[in-house]
PDB file of C-alpha atoms in Angstrom:
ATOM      1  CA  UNK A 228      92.990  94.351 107.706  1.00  0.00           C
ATOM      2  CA  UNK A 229      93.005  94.886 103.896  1.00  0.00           C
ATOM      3  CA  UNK A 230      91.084  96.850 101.050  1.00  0.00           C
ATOM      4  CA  UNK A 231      88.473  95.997  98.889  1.00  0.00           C
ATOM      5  CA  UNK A 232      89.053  94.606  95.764  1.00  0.00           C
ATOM      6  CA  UNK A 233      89.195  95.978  92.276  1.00  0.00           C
ATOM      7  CA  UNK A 234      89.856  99.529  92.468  1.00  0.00           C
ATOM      8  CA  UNK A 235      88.765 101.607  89.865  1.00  0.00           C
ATOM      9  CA  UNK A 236      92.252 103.732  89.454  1.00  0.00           C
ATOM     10  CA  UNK A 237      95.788 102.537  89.908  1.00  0.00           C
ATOM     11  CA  UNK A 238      98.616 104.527  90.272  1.00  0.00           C
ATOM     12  CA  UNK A 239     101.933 104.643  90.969  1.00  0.00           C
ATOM     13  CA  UNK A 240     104.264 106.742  92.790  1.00  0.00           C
ATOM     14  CA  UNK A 241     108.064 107.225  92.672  1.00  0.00           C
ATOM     15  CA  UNK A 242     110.145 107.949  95.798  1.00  0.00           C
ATOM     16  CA  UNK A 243     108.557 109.084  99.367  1.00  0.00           C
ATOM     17  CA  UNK A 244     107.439 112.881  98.152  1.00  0.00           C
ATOM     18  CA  UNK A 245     109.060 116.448  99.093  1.00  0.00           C
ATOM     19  CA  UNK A 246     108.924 119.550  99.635  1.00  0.00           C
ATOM     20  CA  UNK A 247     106.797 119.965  96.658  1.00  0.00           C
ATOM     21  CA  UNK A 248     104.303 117.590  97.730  1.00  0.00           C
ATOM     22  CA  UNK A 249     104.340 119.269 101.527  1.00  0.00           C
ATOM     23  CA  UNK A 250     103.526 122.257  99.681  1.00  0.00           C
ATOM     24  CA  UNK A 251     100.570 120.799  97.675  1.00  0.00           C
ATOM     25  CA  UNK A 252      99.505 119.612 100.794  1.00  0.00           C
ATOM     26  CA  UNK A 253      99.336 122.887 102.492  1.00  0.00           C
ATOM     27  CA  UNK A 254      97.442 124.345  99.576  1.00  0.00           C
ATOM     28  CA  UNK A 255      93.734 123.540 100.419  1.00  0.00           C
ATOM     29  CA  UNK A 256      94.074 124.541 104.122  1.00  0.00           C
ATOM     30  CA  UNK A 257      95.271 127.938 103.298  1.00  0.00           C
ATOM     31  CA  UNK A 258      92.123 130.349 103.468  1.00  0.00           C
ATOM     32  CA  UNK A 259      91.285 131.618 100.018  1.00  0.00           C
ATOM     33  CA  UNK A 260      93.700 129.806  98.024  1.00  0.00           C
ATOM     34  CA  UNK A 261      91.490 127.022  99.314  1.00  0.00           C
ATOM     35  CA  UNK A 262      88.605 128.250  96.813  1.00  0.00           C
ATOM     36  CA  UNK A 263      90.367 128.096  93.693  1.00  0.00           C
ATOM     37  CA  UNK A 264      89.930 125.653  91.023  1.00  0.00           C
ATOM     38  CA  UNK A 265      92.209 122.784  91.058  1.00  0.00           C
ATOM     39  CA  UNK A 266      92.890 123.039  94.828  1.00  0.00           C
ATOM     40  CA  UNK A 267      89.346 123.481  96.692  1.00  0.00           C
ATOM     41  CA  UNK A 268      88.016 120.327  97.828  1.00  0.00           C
ATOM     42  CA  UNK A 269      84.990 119.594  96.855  1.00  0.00           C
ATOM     43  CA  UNK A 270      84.096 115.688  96.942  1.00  0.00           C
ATOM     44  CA  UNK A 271      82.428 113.985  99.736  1.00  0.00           C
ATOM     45  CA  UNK A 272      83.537 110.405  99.179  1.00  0.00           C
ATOM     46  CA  UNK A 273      86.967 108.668  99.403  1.00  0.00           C
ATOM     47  CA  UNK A 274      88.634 108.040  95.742  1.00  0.00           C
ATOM     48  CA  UNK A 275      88.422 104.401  94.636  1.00  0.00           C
ATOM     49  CA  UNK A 276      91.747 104.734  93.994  1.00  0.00           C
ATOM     50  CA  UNK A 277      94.907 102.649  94.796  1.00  0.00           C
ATOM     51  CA  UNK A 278      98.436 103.789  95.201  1.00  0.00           C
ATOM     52  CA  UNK A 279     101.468 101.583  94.403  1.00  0.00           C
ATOM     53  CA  UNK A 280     105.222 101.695  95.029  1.00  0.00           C
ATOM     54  CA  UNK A 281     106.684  98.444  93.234  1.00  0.00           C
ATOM     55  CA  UNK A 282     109.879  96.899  93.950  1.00  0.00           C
ATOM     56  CA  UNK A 283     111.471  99.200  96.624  1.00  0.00           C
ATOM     57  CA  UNK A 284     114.838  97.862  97.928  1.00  0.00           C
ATOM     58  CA  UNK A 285     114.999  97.621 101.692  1.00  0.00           C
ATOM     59  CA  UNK A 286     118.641  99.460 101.897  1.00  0.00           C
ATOM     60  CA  UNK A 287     120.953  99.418 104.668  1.00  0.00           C
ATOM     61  CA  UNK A 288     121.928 102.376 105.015  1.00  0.00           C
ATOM     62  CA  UNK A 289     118.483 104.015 105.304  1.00  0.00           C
ATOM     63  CA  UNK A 290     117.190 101.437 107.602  1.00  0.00           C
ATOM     64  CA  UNK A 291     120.396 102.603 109.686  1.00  0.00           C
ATOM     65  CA  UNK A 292     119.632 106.132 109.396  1.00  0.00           C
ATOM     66  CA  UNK A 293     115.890 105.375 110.634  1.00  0.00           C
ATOM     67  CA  UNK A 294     117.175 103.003 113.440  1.00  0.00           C
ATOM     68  CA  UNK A 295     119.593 105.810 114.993  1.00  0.00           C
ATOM     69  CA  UNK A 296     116.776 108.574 115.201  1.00  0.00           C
ATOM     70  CA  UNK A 297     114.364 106.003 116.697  1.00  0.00           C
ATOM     71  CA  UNK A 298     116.453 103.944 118.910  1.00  0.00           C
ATOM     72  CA  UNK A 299     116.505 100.996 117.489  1.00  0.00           C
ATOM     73  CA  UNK A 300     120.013  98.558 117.807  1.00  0.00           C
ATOM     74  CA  UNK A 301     121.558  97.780 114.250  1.00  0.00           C
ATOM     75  CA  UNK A 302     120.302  94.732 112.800  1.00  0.00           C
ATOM     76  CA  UNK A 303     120.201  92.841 109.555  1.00  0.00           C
ATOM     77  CA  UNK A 304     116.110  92.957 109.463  1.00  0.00           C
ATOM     78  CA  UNK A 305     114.336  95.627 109.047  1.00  0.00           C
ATOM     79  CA  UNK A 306     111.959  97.110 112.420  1.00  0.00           C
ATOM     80  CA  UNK A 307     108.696  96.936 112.880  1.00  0.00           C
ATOM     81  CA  UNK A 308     107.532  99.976 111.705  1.00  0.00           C
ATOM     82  CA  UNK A 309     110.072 100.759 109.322  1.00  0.00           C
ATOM     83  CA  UNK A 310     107.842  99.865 106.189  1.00  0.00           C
ATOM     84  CA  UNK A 311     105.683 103.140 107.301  1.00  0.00           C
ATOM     85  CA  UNK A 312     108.660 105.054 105.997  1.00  0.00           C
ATOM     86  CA  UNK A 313     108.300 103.304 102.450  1.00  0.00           C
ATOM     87  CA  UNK A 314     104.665 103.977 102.271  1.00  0.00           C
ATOM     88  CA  UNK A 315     104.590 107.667 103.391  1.00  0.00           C
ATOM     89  CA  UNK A 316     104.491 109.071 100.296  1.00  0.00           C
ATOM     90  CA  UNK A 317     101.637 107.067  99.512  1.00  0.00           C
ATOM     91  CA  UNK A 318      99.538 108.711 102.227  1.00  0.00           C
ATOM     92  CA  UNK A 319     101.189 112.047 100.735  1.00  0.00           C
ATOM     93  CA  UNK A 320      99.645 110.906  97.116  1.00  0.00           C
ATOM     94  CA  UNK A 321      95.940 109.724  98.627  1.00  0.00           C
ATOM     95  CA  UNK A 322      95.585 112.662 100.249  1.00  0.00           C
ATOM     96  CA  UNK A 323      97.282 115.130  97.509  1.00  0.00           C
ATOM     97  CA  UNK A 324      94.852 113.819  95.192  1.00  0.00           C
ATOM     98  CA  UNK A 325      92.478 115.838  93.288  1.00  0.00           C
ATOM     99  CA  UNK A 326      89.647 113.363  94.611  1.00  0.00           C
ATOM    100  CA  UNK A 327      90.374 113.421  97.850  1.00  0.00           C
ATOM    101  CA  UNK A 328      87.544 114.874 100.709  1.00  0.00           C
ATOM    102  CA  UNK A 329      90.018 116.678 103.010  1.00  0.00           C
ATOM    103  CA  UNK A 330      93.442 118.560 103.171  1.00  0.00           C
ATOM    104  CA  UNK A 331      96.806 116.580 104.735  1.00  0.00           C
ATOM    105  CA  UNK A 332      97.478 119.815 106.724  1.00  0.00           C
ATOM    106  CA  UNK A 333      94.801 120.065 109.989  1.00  0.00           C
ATOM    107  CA  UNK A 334      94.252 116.156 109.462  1.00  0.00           C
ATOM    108  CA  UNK A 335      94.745 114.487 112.616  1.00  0.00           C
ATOM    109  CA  UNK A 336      96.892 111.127 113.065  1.00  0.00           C
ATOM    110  CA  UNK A 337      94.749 109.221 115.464  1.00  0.00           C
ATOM    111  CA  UNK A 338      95.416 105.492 115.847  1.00  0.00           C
ATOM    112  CA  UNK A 339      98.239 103.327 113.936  1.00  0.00           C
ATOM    113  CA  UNK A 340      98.112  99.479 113.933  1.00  0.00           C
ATOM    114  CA  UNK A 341     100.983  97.289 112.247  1.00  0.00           C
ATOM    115  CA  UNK A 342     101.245  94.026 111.458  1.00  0.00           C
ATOM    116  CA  UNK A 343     104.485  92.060 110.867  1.00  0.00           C
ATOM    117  CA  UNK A 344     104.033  88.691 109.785  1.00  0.00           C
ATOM    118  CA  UNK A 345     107.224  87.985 108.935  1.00  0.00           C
ATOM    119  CA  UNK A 346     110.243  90.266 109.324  1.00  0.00           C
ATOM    120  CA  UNK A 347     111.881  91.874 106.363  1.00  0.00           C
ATOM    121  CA  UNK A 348     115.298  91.510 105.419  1.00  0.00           C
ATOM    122  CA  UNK A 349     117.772  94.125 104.755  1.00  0.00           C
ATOM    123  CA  UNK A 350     117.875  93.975 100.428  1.00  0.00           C
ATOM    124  CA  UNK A 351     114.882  92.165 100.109  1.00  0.00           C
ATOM    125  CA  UNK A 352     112.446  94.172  97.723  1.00  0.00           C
ATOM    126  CA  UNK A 353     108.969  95.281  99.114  1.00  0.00           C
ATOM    127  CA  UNK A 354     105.630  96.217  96.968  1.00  0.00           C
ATOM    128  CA  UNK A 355     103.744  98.615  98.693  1.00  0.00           C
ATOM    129  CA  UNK A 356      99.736  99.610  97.982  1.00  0.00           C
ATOM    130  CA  UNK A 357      97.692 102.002  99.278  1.00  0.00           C
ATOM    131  CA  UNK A 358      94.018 102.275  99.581  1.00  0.00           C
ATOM    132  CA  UNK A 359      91.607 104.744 101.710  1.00  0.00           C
ATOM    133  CA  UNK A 360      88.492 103.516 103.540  1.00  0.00           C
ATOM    134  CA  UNK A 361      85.380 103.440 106.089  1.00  0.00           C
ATOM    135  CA  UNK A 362      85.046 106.967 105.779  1.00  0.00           C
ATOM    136  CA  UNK A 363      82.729 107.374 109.306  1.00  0.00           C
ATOM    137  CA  UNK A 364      81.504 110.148 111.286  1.00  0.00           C
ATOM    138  CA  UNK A 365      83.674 109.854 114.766  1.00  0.00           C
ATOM    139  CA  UNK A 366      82.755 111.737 117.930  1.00  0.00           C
ATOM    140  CA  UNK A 367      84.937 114.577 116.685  1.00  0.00           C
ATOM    141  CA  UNK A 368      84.518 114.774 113.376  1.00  0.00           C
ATOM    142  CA  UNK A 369      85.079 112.492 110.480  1.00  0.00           C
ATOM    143  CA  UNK A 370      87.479 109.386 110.476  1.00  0.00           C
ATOM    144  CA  UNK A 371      88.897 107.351 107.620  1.00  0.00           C
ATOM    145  CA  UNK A 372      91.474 104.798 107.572  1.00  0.00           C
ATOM    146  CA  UNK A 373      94.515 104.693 105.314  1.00  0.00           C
ATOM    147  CA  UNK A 374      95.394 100.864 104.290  1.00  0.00           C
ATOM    148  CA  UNK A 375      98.588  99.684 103.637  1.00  0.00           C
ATOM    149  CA  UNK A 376      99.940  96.163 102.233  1.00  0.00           C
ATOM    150  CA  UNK A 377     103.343  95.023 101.817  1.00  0.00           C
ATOM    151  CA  UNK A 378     104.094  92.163  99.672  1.00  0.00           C
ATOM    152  CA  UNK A 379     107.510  90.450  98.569  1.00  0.00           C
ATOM    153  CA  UNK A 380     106.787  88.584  95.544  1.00  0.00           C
ATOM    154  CA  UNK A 381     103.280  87.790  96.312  1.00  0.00           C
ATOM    155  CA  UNK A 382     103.739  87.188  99.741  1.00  0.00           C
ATOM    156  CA  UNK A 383     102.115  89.761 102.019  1.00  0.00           C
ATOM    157  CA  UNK A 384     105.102  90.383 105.076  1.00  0.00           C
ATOM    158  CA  UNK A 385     103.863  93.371 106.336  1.00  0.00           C
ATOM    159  CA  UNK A 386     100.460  95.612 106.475  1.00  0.00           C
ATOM    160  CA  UNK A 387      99.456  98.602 108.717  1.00  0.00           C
ATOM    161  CA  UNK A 388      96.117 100.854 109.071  1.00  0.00           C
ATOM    162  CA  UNK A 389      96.614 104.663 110.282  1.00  0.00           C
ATOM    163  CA  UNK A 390      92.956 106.207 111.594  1.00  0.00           C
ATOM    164  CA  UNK A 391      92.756 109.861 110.333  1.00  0.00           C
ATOM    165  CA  UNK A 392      90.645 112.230 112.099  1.00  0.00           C
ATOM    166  CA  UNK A 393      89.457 115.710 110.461  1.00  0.00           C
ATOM    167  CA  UNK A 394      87.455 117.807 113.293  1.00  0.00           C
ATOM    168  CA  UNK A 395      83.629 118.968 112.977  1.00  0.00           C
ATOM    169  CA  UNK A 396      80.899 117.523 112.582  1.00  0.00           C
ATOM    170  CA  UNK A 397      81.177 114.995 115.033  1.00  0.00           C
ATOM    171  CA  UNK A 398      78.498 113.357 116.913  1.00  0.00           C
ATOM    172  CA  UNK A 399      79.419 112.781 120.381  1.00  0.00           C
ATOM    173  CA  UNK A 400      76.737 110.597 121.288  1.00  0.00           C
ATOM    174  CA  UNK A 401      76.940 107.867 118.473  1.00  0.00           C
ATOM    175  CA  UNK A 402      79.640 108.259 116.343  1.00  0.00           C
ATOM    176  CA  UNK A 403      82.822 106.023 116.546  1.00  0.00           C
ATOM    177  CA  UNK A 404      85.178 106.302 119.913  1.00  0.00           C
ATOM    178  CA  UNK A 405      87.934 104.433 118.277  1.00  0.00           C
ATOM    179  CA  UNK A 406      89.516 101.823 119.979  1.00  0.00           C
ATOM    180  CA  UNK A 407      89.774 100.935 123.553  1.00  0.00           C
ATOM    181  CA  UNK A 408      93.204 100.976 124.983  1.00  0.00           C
ATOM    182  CA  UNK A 409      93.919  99.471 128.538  1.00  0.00           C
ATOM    183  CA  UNK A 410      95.806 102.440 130.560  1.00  0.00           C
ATOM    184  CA  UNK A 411      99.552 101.056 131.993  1.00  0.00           C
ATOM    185  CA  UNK A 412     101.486 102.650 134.558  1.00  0.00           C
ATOM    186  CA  UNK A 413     104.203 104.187 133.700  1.00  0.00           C
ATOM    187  CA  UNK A 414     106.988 103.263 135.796  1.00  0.00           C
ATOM    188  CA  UNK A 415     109.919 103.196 133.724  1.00  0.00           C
ATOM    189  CA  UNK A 416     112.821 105.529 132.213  1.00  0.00           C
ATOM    190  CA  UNK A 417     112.265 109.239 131.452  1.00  0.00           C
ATOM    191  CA  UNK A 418     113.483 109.661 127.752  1.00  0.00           C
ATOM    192  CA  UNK A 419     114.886 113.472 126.706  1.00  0.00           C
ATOM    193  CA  UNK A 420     113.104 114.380 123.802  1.00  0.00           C
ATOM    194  CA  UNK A 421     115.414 116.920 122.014  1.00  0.00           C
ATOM    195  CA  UNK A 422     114.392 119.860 120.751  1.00  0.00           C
ATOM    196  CA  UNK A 423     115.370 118.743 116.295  1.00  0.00           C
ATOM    197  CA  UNK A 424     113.826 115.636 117.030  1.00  0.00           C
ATOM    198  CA  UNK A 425     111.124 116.580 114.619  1.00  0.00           C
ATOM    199  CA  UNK A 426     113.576 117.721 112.403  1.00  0.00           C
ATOM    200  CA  UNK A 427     115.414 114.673 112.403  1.00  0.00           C
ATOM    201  CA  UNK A 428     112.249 112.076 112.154  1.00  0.00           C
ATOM    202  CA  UNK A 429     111.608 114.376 108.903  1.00  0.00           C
ATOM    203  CA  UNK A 430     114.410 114.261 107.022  1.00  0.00           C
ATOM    204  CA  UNK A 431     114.417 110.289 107.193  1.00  0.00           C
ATOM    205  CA  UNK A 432     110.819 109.451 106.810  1.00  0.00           C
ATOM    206  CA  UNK A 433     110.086 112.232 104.362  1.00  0.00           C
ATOM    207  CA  UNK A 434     107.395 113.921 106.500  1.00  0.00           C
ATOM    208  CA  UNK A 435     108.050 117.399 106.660  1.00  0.00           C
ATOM    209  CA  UNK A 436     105.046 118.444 108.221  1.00  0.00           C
ATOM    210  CA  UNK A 437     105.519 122.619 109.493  1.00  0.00           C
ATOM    211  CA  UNK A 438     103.969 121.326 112.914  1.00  0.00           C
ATOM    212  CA  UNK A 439     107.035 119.566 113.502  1.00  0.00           C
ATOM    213  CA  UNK A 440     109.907 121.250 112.273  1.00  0.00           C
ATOM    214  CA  UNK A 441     110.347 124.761 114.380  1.00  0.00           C
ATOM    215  CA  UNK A 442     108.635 127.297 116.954  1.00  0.00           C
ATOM    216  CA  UNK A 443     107.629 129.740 113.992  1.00  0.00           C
ATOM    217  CA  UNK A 444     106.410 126.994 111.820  1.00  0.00           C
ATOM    218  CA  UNK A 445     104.225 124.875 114.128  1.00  0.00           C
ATOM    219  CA  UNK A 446     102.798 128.443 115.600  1.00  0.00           C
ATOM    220  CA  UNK A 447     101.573 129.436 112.091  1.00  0.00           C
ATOM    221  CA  UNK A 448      99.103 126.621 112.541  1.00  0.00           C
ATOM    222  CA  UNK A 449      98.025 126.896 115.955  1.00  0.00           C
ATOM    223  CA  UNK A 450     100.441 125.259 118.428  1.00  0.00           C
ATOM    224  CA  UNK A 451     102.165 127.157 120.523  1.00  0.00           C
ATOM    225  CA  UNK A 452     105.609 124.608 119.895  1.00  0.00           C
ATOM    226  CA  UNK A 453     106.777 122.284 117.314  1.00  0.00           C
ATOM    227  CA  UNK A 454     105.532 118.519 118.379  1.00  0.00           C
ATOM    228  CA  UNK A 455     107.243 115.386 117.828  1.00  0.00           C
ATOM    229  CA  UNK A 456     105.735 112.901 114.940  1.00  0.00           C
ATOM    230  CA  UNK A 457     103.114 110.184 116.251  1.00  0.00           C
ATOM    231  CA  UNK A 458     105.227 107.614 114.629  1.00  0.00           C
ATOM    232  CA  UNK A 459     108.428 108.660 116.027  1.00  0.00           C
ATOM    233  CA  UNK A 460     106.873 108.249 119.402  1.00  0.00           C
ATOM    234  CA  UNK A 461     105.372 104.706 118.154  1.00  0.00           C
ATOM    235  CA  UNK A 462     108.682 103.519 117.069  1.00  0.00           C
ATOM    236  CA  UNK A 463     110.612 104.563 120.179  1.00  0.00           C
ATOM    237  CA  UNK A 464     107.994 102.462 122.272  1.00  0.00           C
ATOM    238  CA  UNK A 465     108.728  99.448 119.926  1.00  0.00           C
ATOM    239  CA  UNK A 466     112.036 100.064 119.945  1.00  0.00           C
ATOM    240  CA  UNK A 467     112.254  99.976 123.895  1.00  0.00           C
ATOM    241  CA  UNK A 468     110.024  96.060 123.487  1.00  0.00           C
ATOM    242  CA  UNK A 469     112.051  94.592 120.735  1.00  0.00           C
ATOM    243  CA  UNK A 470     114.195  92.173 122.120  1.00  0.00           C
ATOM    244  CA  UNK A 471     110.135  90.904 123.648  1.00  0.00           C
ATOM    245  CA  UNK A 472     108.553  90.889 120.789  1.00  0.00           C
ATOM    246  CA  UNK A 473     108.136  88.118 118.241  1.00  0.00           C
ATOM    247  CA  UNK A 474     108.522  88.017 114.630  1.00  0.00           C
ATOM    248  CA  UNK A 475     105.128  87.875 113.939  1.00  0.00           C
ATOM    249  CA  UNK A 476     103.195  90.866 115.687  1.00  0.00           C
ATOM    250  CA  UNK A 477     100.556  93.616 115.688  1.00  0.00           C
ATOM    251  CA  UNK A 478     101.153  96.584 117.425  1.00  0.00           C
ATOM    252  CA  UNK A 479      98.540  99.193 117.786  1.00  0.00           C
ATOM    253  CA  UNK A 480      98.667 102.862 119.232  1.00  0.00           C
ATOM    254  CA  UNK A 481      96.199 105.374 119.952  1.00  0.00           C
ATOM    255  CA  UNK A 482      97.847 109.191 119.744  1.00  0.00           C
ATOM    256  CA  UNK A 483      96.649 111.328 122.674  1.00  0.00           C
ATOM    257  CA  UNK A 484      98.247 114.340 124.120  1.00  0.00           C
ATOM    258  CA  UNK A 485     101.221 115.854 121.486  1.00  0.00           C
ATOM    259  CA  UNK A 486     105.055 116.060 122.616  1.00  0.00           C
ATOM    260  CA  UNK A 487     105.913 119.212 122.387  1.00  0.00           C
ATOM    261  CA  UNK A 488     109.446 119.879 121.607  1.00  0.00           C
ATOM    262  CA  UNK A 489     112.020 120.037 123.517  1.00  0.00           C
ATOM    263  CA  UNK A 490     110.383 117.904 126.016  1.00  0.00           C
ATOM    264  CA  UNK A 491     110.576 114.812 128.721  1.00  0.00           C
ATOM    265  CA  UNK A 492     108.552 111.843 127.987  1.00  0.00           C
ATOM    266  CA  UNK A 493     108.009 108.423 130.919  1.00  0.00           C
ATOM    267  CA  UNK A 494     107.601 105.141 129.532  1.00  0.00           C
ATOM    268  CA  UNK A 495     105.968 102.323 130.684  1.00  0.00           C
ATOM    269  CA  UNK A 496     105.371  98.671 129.390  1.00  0.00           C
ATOM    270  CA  UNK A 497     103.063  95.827 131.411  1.00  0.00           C
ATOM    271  CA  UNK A 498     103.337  91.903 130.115  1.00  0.00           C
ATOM    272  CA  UNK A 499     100.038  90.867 129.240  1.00  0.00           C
ATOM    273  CA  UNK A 500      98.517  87.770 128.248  1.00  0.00           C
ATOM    274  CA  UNK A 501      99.393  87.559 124.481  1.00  0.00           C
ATOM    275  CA  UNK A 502     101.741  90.627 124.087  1.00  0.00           C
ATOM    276  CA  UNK A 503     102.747  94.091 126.542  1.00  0.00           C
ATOM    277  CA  UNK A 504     100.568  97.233 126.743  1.00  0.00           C
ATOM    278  CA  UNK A 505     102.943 100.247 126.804  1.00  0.00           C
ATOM    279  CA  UNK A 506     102.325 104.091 127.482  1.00  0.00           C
ATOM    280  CA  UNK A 507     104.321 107.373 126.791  1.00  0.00           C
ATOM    281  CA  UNK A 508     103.288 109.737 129.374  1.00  0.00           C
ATOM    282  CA  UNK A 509     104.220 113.362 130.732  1.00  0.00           C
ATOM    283  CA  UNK A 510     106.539 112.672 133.769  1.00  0.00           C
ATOM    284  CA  UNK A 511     104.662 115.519 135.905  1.00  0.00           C
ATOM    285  CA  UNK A 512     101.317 114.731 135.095  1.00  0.00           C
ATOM    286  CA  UNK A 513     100.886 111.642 134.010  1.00  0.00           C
ATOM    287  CA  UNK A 514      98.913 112.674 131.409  1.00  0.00           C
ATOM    288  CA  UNK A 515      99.160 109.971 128.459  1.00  0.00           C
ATOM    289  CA  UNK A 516     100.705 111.010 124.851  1.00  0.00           C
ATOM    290  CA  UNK A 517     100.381 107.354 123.572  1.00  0.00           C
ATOM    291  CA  UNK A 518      98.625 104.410 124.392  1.00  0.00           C
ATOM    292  CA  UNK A 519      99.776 100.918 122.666  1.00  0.00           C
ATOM    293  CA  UNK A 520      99.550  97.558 122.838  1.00  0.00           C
ATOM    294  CA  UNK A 521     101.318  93.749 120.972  1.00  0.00           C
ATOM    295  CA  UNK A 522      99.925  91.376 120.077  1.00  0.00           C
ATOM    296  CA  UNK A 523     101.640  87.645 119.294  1.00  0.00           C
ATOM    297  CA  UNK A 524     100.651  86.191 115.978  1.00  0.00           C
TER     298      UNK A 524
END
């Protein structure tokens, strides 16, 4: 995991977006508003470009706000995934950007992969940068990876890669499948998924995303409910492992079916050689929303 070197921009960015970013990240999927200068898209190539966030406390009382909306027990580190929270408006930026080859909204979240290799203190101050890579053509479409390294001092604690998918243009015969998760029963609780989860997910990770916020909102862009974030569903999994899991771990997901909101979710978690594969599934069909697996490091 990790970015080339020696990007040709660097900039940074201050806090985790808003509503005004959302809304410059609705912009170029809105037909005809799409074709106007300044907002139609017209490179083929990631930026060589890196986004930075410098120096961002890890505060308590955020970390407790994220914990309670994911599950998570009240502890004086921060979780596993947490650090995705810091970085989201870093993804926001990339993707915002005037150079960027396709819009945030219709972009699909298709695999996330963390790595921890050391947990992260509550106060300790994290430097975050962001790079986009291995633009590919996927079965589906096109595929790019968003890479993310988190450093205190100059020590890297904490980095994570999150697979983008934007549809057409695929080639189903040779184009990349993504990776290869091991199917696990699902044999444990049923979780309630309530119906503001997306609400709530959004208003402490900063991803406000219309697909995830109400009925109305998620309908104006195709589904027929509001769906619960990928990463919610990734930390609730970890969350539900973390009293297994070691300090130093990878965790990687691949996003299948969406939640839709309210809804009922089964969980299921098998011990494997170095780590647990895990599943989120829907309790009547069994039809996976998530598969995931740790690894020790």
């Amino acid at each position: 995991m990790g970015a080339p070197d020696s990007p040709g921009r660097v900039e940074h960015v201050d806090g985790a977006g808003g509503l005004a970013t959302m809304a410059k990240a609705a912009l170029p999927a809105v037909p005809g508003v799409n074709q106007l200068p300044g907002i139609k898209k017209t490179s083929r190539t990631l930026p060589d470009l890196e986004l930075r966030r410098d120096d961002v406390e890890v505060r308590r009382d955020e970390v407790d706000r994220y914990a309670e909306v994911c599950g998570f027990p009240r502890r004086d580190t921060a979780p596993v995934p947490y650090l995705h929270m810091l970085a989201f408006g870093l993804h926001m930026a990339m993707m915002t950007d005037a150079a960027f080859p396709f819009p945030a909204i219709g972009s699909v979240h298709l695999e996330n992969t963390i790595t921890q290799h050391r947990p992260v203190a509550i106060g300790e101050r994290v430097s975050l940068g962001l790079r986009a890579a291995n633009l590919r053509t996927s079965t589906k479409g096109r595929a790019w990876d968003m890479l993310v390294t988190g450093t205190v001092g100059d020590e890297v604690v904490w980095e994570s890669t999150s697979t983008y998918l934007r549809l057409g243009g695929g080639d189903k015969e040779h184009g990349d499948r993504g990776t290869e998760l091991a199917p696990v029963e699902a044999r444990g609780a049923v979780w309630e998924v309530p119906e503001n989860t997306g609400r709530r997910y959004a208003a402490v990770s900063g991803d406000r995303n219309p697909i995830h916020l109400y009925p109305l909102t998620a309908k104006a862009l195709g589904f027929k409910r509001h769906i619960a974030h990928g990463m919610w569903s990734k930390a609730r999994c970890i969350a539900a492992l973390e009293n297994r899991l070691p300090d130093a771990v990878q965790v990687t997901v691949a996003f299948k079916k969406p939640i839709f909101l309210p809804g009922k979710v089964r969980f299921g978690a098998a011990r494997r050689e170095d780590g647990y594969g895990f599943t989120l599934v829907d309790p009547r069909t069994g039809a996976p929303h998530l598969l995931g697996r740790t690894t020790a490091l």
